[in-house]
């Protein structure tokens, strides 16, 4: 079966750095997405990786290793507004998006 | 970025009634639209995928006769929850995918349905 694993919850301090990991086992791979979802709101697109390596976009970076079936989202200089759930999703060989359960990130002052 | 709207943003209805939710892509043509359901503290659950002008593809376990999807144009898809029951109460979110750089999905703001 297809499976995406990410931690259920993480806690970090304002101003610090946090890394949210995602491992996947899917039938084929056509890209990995990270989305942010604040409570009661719809997800918003953060990043996309299809080749190995690091993609940097401001305070957020996303890394992919296809051989290891592994990605992480790195958030720097954490702000209180970064408190949200972060969803990892993989597009499989049929270009269907497989969603992880999400990681709830709690930022403490 | 692309904008997707949903209407209504919330609705309360009596058990047995039908509710229609609209999803519109405002500034791009969406070749594919997706409907998700999300229960509290749970992840997104894909209900169905629809392409303009063709029948929707429903995920396993989703009743197509209960959740009617119409994708009449490249900018509008509707989800009708027929004969709603309290267990249908959930957060319904649509997304649209067009010809964006990564073909990423753009999500609507969601519709919170409460069935009494």
Coordinates of N, CA and C in Angstrom, one line a residue:
Chain A
X1 N 0.8 -1.2 0.0 CA 0.0 0.0 0.0 C 0.8 1.2 0.0
X2 N 0.2 2.3 -0.1 CA 0.9 3.6 -0.2 C 0.8 4.2 1.2
X3 N 1.9 4.8 1.6 CA 2.0 5.3 3.0 C 2.9 6.6 3.1
X4 N 2.5 7.5 3.8 CA 3.3 8.7 4.1 C 3.3 8.9 5.6
X5 N 4.5 9.0 6.2 CA 4.6 9.1 7.6 C 5.2 10.5 8.0
X6 N 4.7 11.1 8.9 CA 5.2 12.4 9.5 C 4.8 12.4 11.0
X7 N 5.6 13.1 11.8 CA 5.3 13.1 13.2 C 3.9 13.8 13.4
X8 N 3.2 13.4 14.5 CA 1.9 13.9 14.7 C 2.0 15.4 15.2
X9 N 2.9 15.6 16.1 CA 3.0 16.9 16.7 C 4.5 17.3 17.1
X10 N 4.8 18.5 16.9 CA 6.1 19.0 17.3 C 6.0 20.4 18.0
X11 N 6.9 20.6 18.9 CA 6.9 21.9 19.7 C 8.2 22.6 19.5
X12 N 8.2 23.9 19.2 CA 9.5 24.6 19.1 C 9.3 26.0 19.7
X13 N 10.4 26.7 19.8 CA 10.4 28.0 20.4 C 10.5 29.1 19.4
X14 N 9.8 30.2 19.6 CA 9.9 31.3 18.7 C 11.3 31.8 18.5
X15 N 11.7 32.0 17.2 CA 13.0 32.4 16.8 C 13.9 31.2 16.5
X16 N 13.5 30.0 16.9 CA 14.4 28.8 16.7 C 14.2 28.3 15.3
X17 N 14.8 27.1 15.1 CA 14.7 26.4 13.8 C 14.0 25.0 14.1
X18 N 13.2 24.6 13.2 CA 12.5 23.2 13.4 C 12.5 22.5 12.0
X19 N 12.7 21.2 12.1 CA 12.7 20.4 10.9 C 11.6 19.3 11.0
X20 N 10.7 19.3 10.1 CA 9.6 18.4 10.1 C 9.9 17.3 9.0
X21 N 10.0 16.1 9.4 CA 10.4 15.0 8.5 C 9.1 14.3 7.9
X22 N 9.4 13.8 6.7 CA 8.3 13.0 6.0 C 9.0 11.9 5.3
X23 N 8.5 10.7 5.5 CA 9.0 9.5 4.7 C 7.8 8.9 4.0
X24 N 8.1 8.4 2.8 CA 7.0 8.0 2.0 C 7.3 6.6 1.3
X25 N 6.2 5.9 1.1 CA 6.3 4.7 0.3 C 5.1 4.7 -0.7
X26 N 5.4 5.0 -1.9 CA 4.3 5.1 -2.9 C 4.6 4.3 -4.2
X27 N 3.6 4.1 -4.9 CA 3.8 3.4 -6.2 C 4.2 4.5 -7.2
X28 N 5.5 4.7 -7.4 CA 6.0 5.7 -8.3 C 6.1 7.1 -7.6
X29 N 6.7 8.0 -8.2 CA 7.0 9.3 -7.6 C 7.0 10.3 -8.7
X30 N 6.1 11.4 -8.5 CA 6.1 12.5 -9.5 C 6.1 13.8 -8.8
X31 N 6.8 13.8 -7.6 CA 6.9 15.1 -6.9 C 6.3 15.1 -5.5
X32 N 6.9 15.9 -4.7 CA 6.5 16.0 -3.3 C 6.1 17.4 -2.9
X33 N 5.0 17.6 -2.2 CA 4.5 18.9 -1.9 C 4.5 19.1 -0.4
X34 N 4.7 20.3 0.1 CA 4.4 20.6 1.5 C 3.4 21.7 1.5
X35 N 2.4 21.6 2.3 CA 1.3 22.6 2.5 C 1.3 23.0 4.0
X36 N 0.8 24.2 4.2 CA 0.6 24.7 5.6 C -0.9 24.8 5.7
X37 N -1.4 24.4 6.9 CA -2.8 24.5 7.2 C -3.0 25.1 8.6
X38 N -3.6 26.3 8.7 CA -3.9 26.8 10.0 C -5.3 26.2 10.4
X39 N -5.5 26.2 11.7 CA -6.7 25.6 12.2 C -8.0 26.2 11.6
X40 N -8.9 25.4 11.1 CA -10.1 25.9 10.5 C -10.0 26.5 9.2
X41 N -8.8 26.4 8.6 CA -8.6 27.0 7.3 C -8.2 25.9 6.3
X42 N -8.2 26.3 5.0 CA -7.7 25.4 4.0 C -6.2 25.4 3.8
X43 N -5.6 24.4 3.3 CA -4.2 24.3 3.1 C -3.7 25.4 2.1
X44 N -2.5 25.8 2.3 CA -1.9 26.7 1.3 C -0.5 26.1 0.9
X45 N -0.2 26.2 -0.3 CA 1.0 25.6 -0.9 C 2.3 26.3 -0.4
X46 N 3.2 25.4 0.0 CA 4.5 26.0 0.5 C 5.6 25.7 -0.5
X47 N 5.8 24.4 -0.9 CA 6.9 24.0 -1.7 C 6.7 22.8 -2.5
X48 N 7.5 22.6 -3.5 CA 7.5 21.4 -4.3 C 8.9 20.9 -4.6
X49 N 9.1 19.6 -4.5 CA 10.4 19.0 -4.8 C 10.2 17.8 -5.7
X50 N 10.9 17.8 -6.8 CA 10.8 16.6 -7.7 C 12.2 16.0 -7.9
X51 N 13.3 16.8 -7.7 CA 14.6 16.3 -7.8 C 15.3 16.4 -6.5
X52 N 16.3 15.5 -6.3 CA 17.0 15.5 -5.0 C 17.6 16.9 -4.7
X53 N 17.6 17.2 -3.4 CA 18.3 18.4 -3.0 C 17.4 19.3 -2.2
X54 N 17.9 20.5 -2.0 CA 17.3 21.5 -1.1 C 16.7 22.6 -2.0
X55 N 15.4 23.0 -1.7 CA 14.8 24.1 -2.3 C 14.6 25.1 -1.2
X56 N 15.1 26.3 -1.4 CA 15.0 27.3 -0.4 C 14.0 28.4 -0.8
X57 N 13.2 28.8 0.1 CA 12.2 29.9 -0.2 C 12.0 30.7 1.1
X58 N 12.8 31.7 1.2 CA 12.7 32.6 2.4 C 13.1 31.8 3.6
X59 N 12.2 31.9 4.6 CA 12.5 31.2 5.9 C 12.2 29.7 5.8
X60 N 11.6 29.3 4.7 CA 11.2 27.8 4.6 C 12.1 27.2 3.5
X61 N 12.6 26.0 3.8 CA 13.3 25.2 2.9 C 12.8 23.8 2.9
X62 N 12.8 23.1 1.7 CA 12.4 21.7 1.7 C 13.4 20.9 1.0
X63 N 13.7 19.7 1.5 CA 14.7 18.8 1.0 C 14.1 17.5 0.6
X64 N 14.7 16.9 -0.4 CA 14.2 15.6 -0.9 C 15.3 14.7 -1.2
X65 N 15.1 13.4 -0.8 CA 16.0 12.3 -1.2 C 15.1 11.2 -1.7
X66 N 15.1 11.1 -3.0 CA 14.2 10.1 -3.6 C 14.7 8.6 -3.3
X67 N 16.0 8.4 -3.2 CA 16.5 7.1 -3.0 C 16.1 6.6 -1.6
X68 N 16.0 7.6 -0.7 CA 15.6 7.2 0.7 C 14.1 7.4 1.0
X69 N 13.4 7.9 0.0 CA 11.9 8.1 0.2 C 11.7 9.1 1.4
X70 N 12.4 10.2 1.4 CA 12.5 11.1 2.5 C 12.5 12.5 2.1
X71 N 11.8 13.3 2.9 CA 11.8 14.8 2.7 C 11.8 15.4 4.1
X72 N 12.2 16.6 4.1 CA 12.0 17.4 5.3 C 11.7 18.9 5.0
X73 N 10.9 19.5 5.8 CA 10.6 20.9 5.7 C 11.3 21.6 6.9
X74 N 12.1 22.6 6.5 CA 12.9 23.3 7.5 C 12.4 24.7 7.7
X75 N 12.0 25.1 8.9 CA 11.5 26.4 9.2 C 12.5 27.2 10.1
X76 N 12.9 28.3 9.6 CA 13.9 29.1 10.3 C 13.2 30.3 11.0
X77 N 13.9 30.9 12.0 CA 13.4 32.1 12.6 C 11.9 32.0 12.9
X78 N 11.5 31.0 13.6 CA 10.1 30.7 13.8 C 9.4 31.9 14.4
X79 N 8.2 32.1 13.9 CA 7.3 33.1 14.4 C 6.0 32.4 14.9
X80 N 5.3 33.2 15.8 CA 4.1 32.6 16.4 C 3.1 32.2 15.3
X81 N 3.1 33.0 14.2 CA 2.1 32.7 13.1 C 2.4 31.4 12.4
X82 N 3.6 30.8 12.6 CA 4.0 29.5 12.0 C 3.3 28.4 12.7
X83 N 2.6 28.6 13.8 CA 1.9 27.6 14.4 C 0.8 27.1 13.5
X84 N 0.8 25.9 13.1 CA -0.1 25.3 12.1 C 0.2 23.9 11.9
X85 N -0.6 23.2 11.0 CA -0.3 21.9 10.6 C 0.4 21.9 9.3
X86 N 1.4 21.0 9.2 CA 2.2 21.0 7.9 C 2.0 19.6 7.3
X87 N 1.5 19.7 6.1 CA 1.1 18.4 5.4 C 2.1 18.1 4.3
X88 N 2.5 16.9 4.3 CA 3.4 16.3 3.2 C 2.5 15.5 2.3
X89 N 2.7 15.7 1.0 CA 1.9 15.0 0.0 C 2.8 14.6 -1.2
X90 N 2.6 13.4 -1.6 CA 3.4 12.8 -2.7 C 2.5 12.5 -3.9
X91 N 2.9 12.9 -5.1 CA 2.2 12.5 -6.3 C 2.7 11.2 -6.8
X92 N 1.9 10.2 -7.0 CA 2.3 8.9 -7.3 C 2.4 8.7 -8.9
X93 N 2.6 7.5 -9.3 CA 2.8 7.2 -10.7 C 1.5 7.6 -11.5
X94 N 0.4 7.6 -10.9 CA -0.8 8.0 -11.6 C -1.1 9.4 -11.4
X95 N -0.2 10.2 -10.9 CA -0.3 11.6 -10.6 C -1.4 11.9 -9.6
X96 N -1.7 10.9 -8.8 CA -2.6 11.1 -7.7 C -1.9 11.6 -6.5
X97 N -2.4 12.5 -5.8 CA -1.8 13.1 -4.6 C -2.1 12.2 -3.4
X98 N -1.1 11.7 -2.7 CA -1.3 10.9 -1.5 C -0.9 11.8 -0.3
X99 N -1.8 12.0 0.6 CA -1.6 13.0 1.7 C -1.1 12.3 3.0
X100 N -0.2 12.9 3.6 CA 0.2 12.5 5.0 C -0.9 13.1 6.0
X101 N -0.8 12.6 7.2 CA -1.8 13.0 8.2 C -1.5 14.4 8.8
X102 N -0.3 14.9 8.5 CA 0.0 16.3 8.9 C 0.7 16.3 10.2
X103 N 1.6 17.3 10.4 CA 2.3 17.5 11.7 C 1.8 18.8 12.3
X104 N 1.3 18.7 13.5 CA 0.9 20.0 14.1 C 2.1 20.6 14.8
X105 N 2.4 21.8 14.4 CA 3.6 22.5 15.0 C 3.1 23.6 16.0
X106 N 3.6 23.5 17.2 CA 3.2 24.4 18.3 C 4.4 25.3 18.5
X107 N 4.3 26.6 18.4 CA 5.4 27.5 18.7 C 5.1 28.2 20.1
X108 N 6.1 28.1 20.9 CA 6.0 28.7 22.2 C 6.9 30.0 22.3
X109 N 6.5 31.0 23.0 CA 7.2 32.2 23.1 C 8.6 31.9 23.8
Chain B
X1 N -0.8 34.3 -6.6 CA -1.2 33.0 -6.8 C -2.6 32.8 -7.3
X2 N -3.0 31.6 -7.7 CA -4.3 31.4 -8.1 C -5.3 31.5 -6.9
X3 N -6.5 31.9 -7.2 CA -7.5 32.1 -6.2 C -8.7 31.1 -6.5
X4 N -9.1 30.4 -5.4 CA -10.2 29.5 -5.5 C -11.2 29.9 -4.4
X5 N -12.4 30.1 -4.8 CA -13.5 30.5 -3.8 C -14.4 29.3 -3.6
X6 N -15.0 29.3 -2.4 CA -16.0 28.3 -2.1 C -17.2 29.1 -1.5
X7 N -18.4 28.5 -1.8 CA -19.6 29.1 -1.2 C -20.6 28.1 -1.0
X8 N -21.2 28.0 0.2 CA -21.0 29.0 1.3 C -19.8 28.6 2.1
X9 N -19.4 29.5 3.0 CA -18.3 29.2 3.9 C -18.7 28.3 5.1
X10 N -20.0 28.4 5.4 CA -20.5 27.5 6.5 C -22.0 27.4 6.2
X11 N -22.6 26.3 6.6 CA -24.0 26.0 6.5 C -24.5 25.1 7.5
X12 N -25.6 25.4 8.1 CA -26.3 24.5 9.0 C -27.6 24.1 8.4
X13 N -27.9 22.8 8.4 CA -29.1 22.3 7.8 C -29.7 21.2 8.6
X14 N -30.9 20.9 8.3 CA -31.6 19.8 9.0 C -31.4 18.5 8.4
X15 N -31.4 17.4 9.1 CA -31.2 16.1 8.6 C -32.2 15.8 7.5
X16 N -31.7 15.2 6.4 CA -32.6 14.8 5.3 C -32.6 15.8 4.2
X17 N -32.1 17.0 4.4 CA -32.1 18.0 3.4 C -30.8 17.9 2.5
X18 N -30.8 18.6 1.4 CA -29.6 18.6 0.5 C -28.9 19.9 0.6
X19 N -27.6 19.9 0.5 CA -26.8 21.1 0.5 C -25.9 21.1 -0.7
X20 N -25.8 22.2 -1.4 CA -24.9 22.4 -2.5 C -23.8 23.3 -2.2
X21 N -22.6 22.9 -2.5 CA -21.4 23.7 -2.2 C -20.8 24.0 -3.6
X22 N -20.4 25.3 -3.8 CA -19.8 25.7 -5.1 C -18.3 26.0 -4.9
X23 N -17.6 25.6 -5.9 CA -16.2 25.8 -5.9 C -15.8 26.5 -7.2
X24 N -15.2 27.7 -7.1 CA -14.8 28.4 -8.4 C -13.4 28.8 -8.4
X25 N -12.7 28.6 -9.5 CA -11.4 29.1 -9.7 C -11.6 30.5 -10.4
X26 N -11.1 31.5 -9.7 CA -11.4 32.9 -10.1 C -10.5 33.5 -11.2
X27 N -9.3 33.1 -11.2 CA -8.4 33.7 -12.1 C -7.6 32.7 -13.0
X28 N -8.1 31.5 -13.1 CA -7.4 30.5 -13.9 C -8.4 29.4 -14.3
X29 N -8.1 28.7 -15.4 CA -9.0 27.6 -15.8 C -8.5 26.3 -15.1
X30 N -9.3 25.7 -14.4 CA -9.0 24.5 -13.7 C -9.4 23.3 -14.5
X31 N -8.4 22.6 -15.0 CA -8.7 21.4 -15.7 C -9.2 20.3 -14.8
X32 N -8.8 20.3 -13.6 CA -9.2 19.3 -12.6 C -9.5 19.9 -11.3
X33 N -10.6 19.5 -10.7 CA -11.0 19.9 -9.4 C -11.1 18.7 -8.4
X34 N -10.8 19.0 -7.2 CA -10.8 17.9 -6.2 C -11.7 18.3 -5.0
X35 N -12.4 17.3 -4.5 CA -13.2 17.6 -3.3 C -12.7 16.7 -2.2
X36 N -12.4 17.4 -1.0 CA -11.9 16.7 0.2 C -12.9 16.9 1.3
X37 N -12.7 16.0 2.3 CA -13.5 16.2 3.5 C -12.4 16.0 4.7
X38 N -12.6 16.8 5.7 CA -11.7 16.8 6.8 C -12.4 16.8 8.1
X39 N -12.3 15.8 8.9 CA -12.9 15.8 10.2 C -11.9 16.4 11.2
X40 N -12.4 16.9 12.3 CA -11.5 17.6 13.3 C -10.3 16.8 13.6
X41 N -9.2 17.5 13.6 CA -7.9 16.9 14.0 C -7.5 15.7 13.1
X42 N -8.0 15.6 11.9 CA -7.6 14.6 11.0 C -7.1 15.2 9.7
X43 N -6.5 14.4 8.9 CA -5.9 14.9 7.6 C -7.0 15.0 6.6
X44 N -6.6 15.5 5.5 CA -7.5 15.6 4.3 C -7.9 14.2 3.8
X45 N -9.1 14.0 3.4 CA -9.5 12.8 2.8 C -10.1 13.1 1.5
X46 N -9.5 12.6 0.4 CA -10.0 12.9 -0.9 C -11.3 12.2 -1.1
X47 N -12.3 12.9 -1.6 CA -13.6 12.3 -1.9 C -13.7 11.9 -3.4
X48 N -13.3 12.9 -4.2 CA -13.5 12.6 -5.6 C -12.7 13.6 -6.4
X49 N -12.4 13.2 -7.7 CA -11.7 14.0 -8.6 C -12.6 14.3 -9.8
X50 N -12.7 15.5 -10.2 CA -13.5 15.8 -11.4 C -12.8 16.6 -12.5
X51 N -13.0 16.2 -13.7 CA -12.5 16.9 -14.8 C -13.7 17.5 -15.6
X52 N -13.4 18.7 -16.1 CA -14.5 19.4 -16.8 C -15.1 18.6 -17.9
X53 N -16.4 18.5 -17.8 CA -17.2 17.8 -18.9 C -17.2 16.3 -18.8
X54 N -16.7 15.8 -17.7 CA -16.7 14.3 -17.6 C -17.2 13.9 -16.2
X55 N -17.5 12.7 -16.0 CA -18.0 12.2 -14.7 C -16.8 12.2 -13.7
X56 N -17.2 12.5 -12.4 CA -16.2 12.5 -11.4 C -15.7 11.1 -11.1
X57 N -14.5 11.0 -10.6 CA -14.0 9.7 -10.1 C -14.0 9.7 -8.6
X58 N -14.7 8.8 -8.0 CA -14.9 8.8 -6.6 C -13.9 7.8 -5.9
X59 N -13.5 8.2 -4.8 CA -12.6 7.3 -4.0 C -13.4 6.2 -3.4
X60 N -12.7 5.2 -3.1 CA -13.3 4.0 -2.5 C -14.0 4.4 -1.2
X61 N -15.3 3.9 -1.1 CA -16.0 4.2 0.2 C -16.8 5.5 0.1
X62 N -16.7 6.3 -0.9 CA -17.5 7.5 -1.1 C -18.7 7.2 -2.0
X63 N -19.9 7.4 -1.5 CA -21.1 7.1 -2.2 C -21.4 8.2 -3.3
X64 N -21.3 7.8 -4.5 CA -21.5 8.8 -5.6 C -22.9 9.3 -5.7
X65 N -23.9 8.5 -5.2 CA -25.2 8.9 -5.3 C -25.6 9.9 -4.1
X66 N -24.7 9.9 -3.1 CA -25.0 10.8 -2.0 C -24.2 12.1 -2.2
X67 N -23.0 12.0 -2.7 CA -22.2 13.2 -3.0 C -22.1 13.4 -4.5
X68 N -23.0 14.2 -5.0 CA -23.1 14.5 -6.4 C -22.2 15.6 -6.8
X69 N -21.4 15.3 -7.8 CA -20.4 16.3 -8.2 C -20.6 16.6 -9.7
X70 N -20.7 18.0 -9.9 CA -20.9 18.4 -11.3 C -19.7 19.4 -11.6
X71 N -19.1 19.2 -12.7 CA -18.0 20.1 -13.1 C -18.3 20.6 -14.5
X72 N -19.2 21.6 -14.4 CA -19.8 22.1 -15.7 C -18.9 23.0 -16.5
X73 N -18.0 23.6 -15.9 CA -17.1 24.5 -16.7 C -15.7 24.4 -16.1
X74 N -14.7 25.1 -16.8 CA -13.4 25.1 -16.3 C -13.2 25.9 -15.1
X75 N -14.2 26.6 -14.6 CA -14.1 27.5 -13.5 C -15.1 27.1 -12.4
X76 N -15.9 26.1 -12.5 CA -16.9 25.9 -11.5 C -17.2 24.4 -11.4
X77 N -17.1 23.9 -10.1 CA -17.5 22.6 -9.8 C -18.4 22.7 -8.6
X78 N -19.4 21.8 -8.5 CA -20.3 21.8 -7.3 C -20.4 20.4 -6.7
X79 N -20.5 20.5 -5.4 CA -20.7 19.2 -4.6 C -22.1 19.3 -3.9
X80 N -23.0 18.4 -4.1 CA -24.2 18.4 -3.5 C -24.3 17.2 -2.5
X81 N -24.5 17.5 -1.3 CA -24.6 16.4 -0.3 C -26.1 16.2 -0.2
X82 N -26.6 15.0 -0.6 CA -28.0 14.7 -0.7 C -28.4 14.0 0.6
X83 N -29.6 14.3 1.1 CA -30.2 13.7 2.3 C -29.1 13.6 3.4
X84 N -28.7 14.8 3.7 CA -27.6 14.9 4.7 C -28.0 14.4 6.1
X85 N -27.0 13.8 6.8 CA -27.2 13.3 8.1 C -26.1 13.8 9.0
X86 N -26.4 13.8 10.3 CA -25.4 14.4 11.2 C -23.9 13.9 11.0
X87 N -23.8 12.6 10.6 CA -22.4 12.1 10.4 C -21.8 12.7 9.1
X88 N -22.5 13.4 8.3 CA -21.9 14.2 7.2 C -21.4 15.5 7.6
X89 N -21.6 15.9 8.8 CA -21.0 17.1 9.3 C -19.5 17.1 9.3
X90 N -18.9 18.0 8.6 CA -17.5 18.0 8.4 C -17.1 19.3 7.7
X91 N -15.8 19.4 7.5 CA -15.2 20.5 6.7 C -14.9 20.1 5.3
X92 N -15.6 20.6 4.3 CA -15.5 20.2 3.0 C -14.6 21.3 2.2
X93 N -13.6 20.8 1.6 CA -12.6 21.7 0.9 C -12.5 21.3 -0.5
X94 N -12.5 22.2 -1.4 CA -12.3 21.9 -2.8 C -10.9 22.5 -3.2
X95 N -10.3 21.9 -4.2 CA -9.1 22.5 -4.7 C -9.1 22.4 -6.2
X96 N -8.3 23.2 -6.9 CA -8.3 23.2 -8.3 C -6.9 23.1 -8.8
X97 N -6.7 22.5 -9.9 CA -5.3 22.4 -10.5 C -5.4 22.7 -12.0
X98 N -4.6 23.6 -12.4 CA -4.6 24.1 -13.8 C -3.3 23.9 -14.4
X99 N -2.7 24.9 -14.9 CA -1.4 24.8 -15.5 C -0.4 25.6 -14.8
X100 N -0.5 25.5 -13.5 CA 0.5 26.2 -12.6 C 1.9 25.5 -12.8
X101 N 2.9 26.2 -12.3 CA 4.3 25.8 -12.6 C 4.5 24.3 -12.1
X102 N 4.0 24.0 -10.9 CA 4.2 22.6 -10.4 C 2.9 21.8 -10.5
X103 N 1.9 22.3 -11.2 CA 0.6 21.7 -11.2 C 0.1 21.5 -9.8
X104 N 0.4 22.4 -8.9 CA 0.0 22.2 -7.5 C -1.5 22.6 -7.4
X105 N -2.1 22.1 -6.3 CA -3.5 22.3 -6.1 C -3.6 23.6 -5.3
X106 N -4.6 24.4 -5.7 CA -4.9 25.6 -5.0 C -6.3 25.3 -4.3
X107 N -6.3 25.6 -3.0 CA -7.4 25.2 -2.2 C -8.4 26.4 -2.0
X108 N -9.7 26.0 -2.0 CA -10.7 27.0 -1.5 C -10.6 27.1 0.0
X109 N -11.3 28.1 0.5 CA -11.3 28.3 2.0 C -12.1 27.3 2.8
X110 N -12.8 26.4 2.1 CA -13.5 25.4 2.8 C -14.9 25.8 3.2
X111 N -15.8 24.8 3.4 CA -17.2 25.0 3.8 C -17.4 24.1 5.0
X112 N -17.8 24.7 6.1 CA -18.1 23.9 7.3 C -19.6 23.5 7.3
X113 N -19.9 22.3 7.2 CA -21.3 21.8 7.2 C -21.6 21.2 8.5
X114 N -22.7 21.7 9.1 CA -23.3 21.1 10.3 C -24.7 20.6 10.0
X115 N -24.9 19.3 10.2 CA -26.2 18.8 10.0 C -26.9 18.4 11.3
X116 N -28.0 19.0 11.6 CA -28.7 18.9 12.9 C -29.5 17.6 12.9

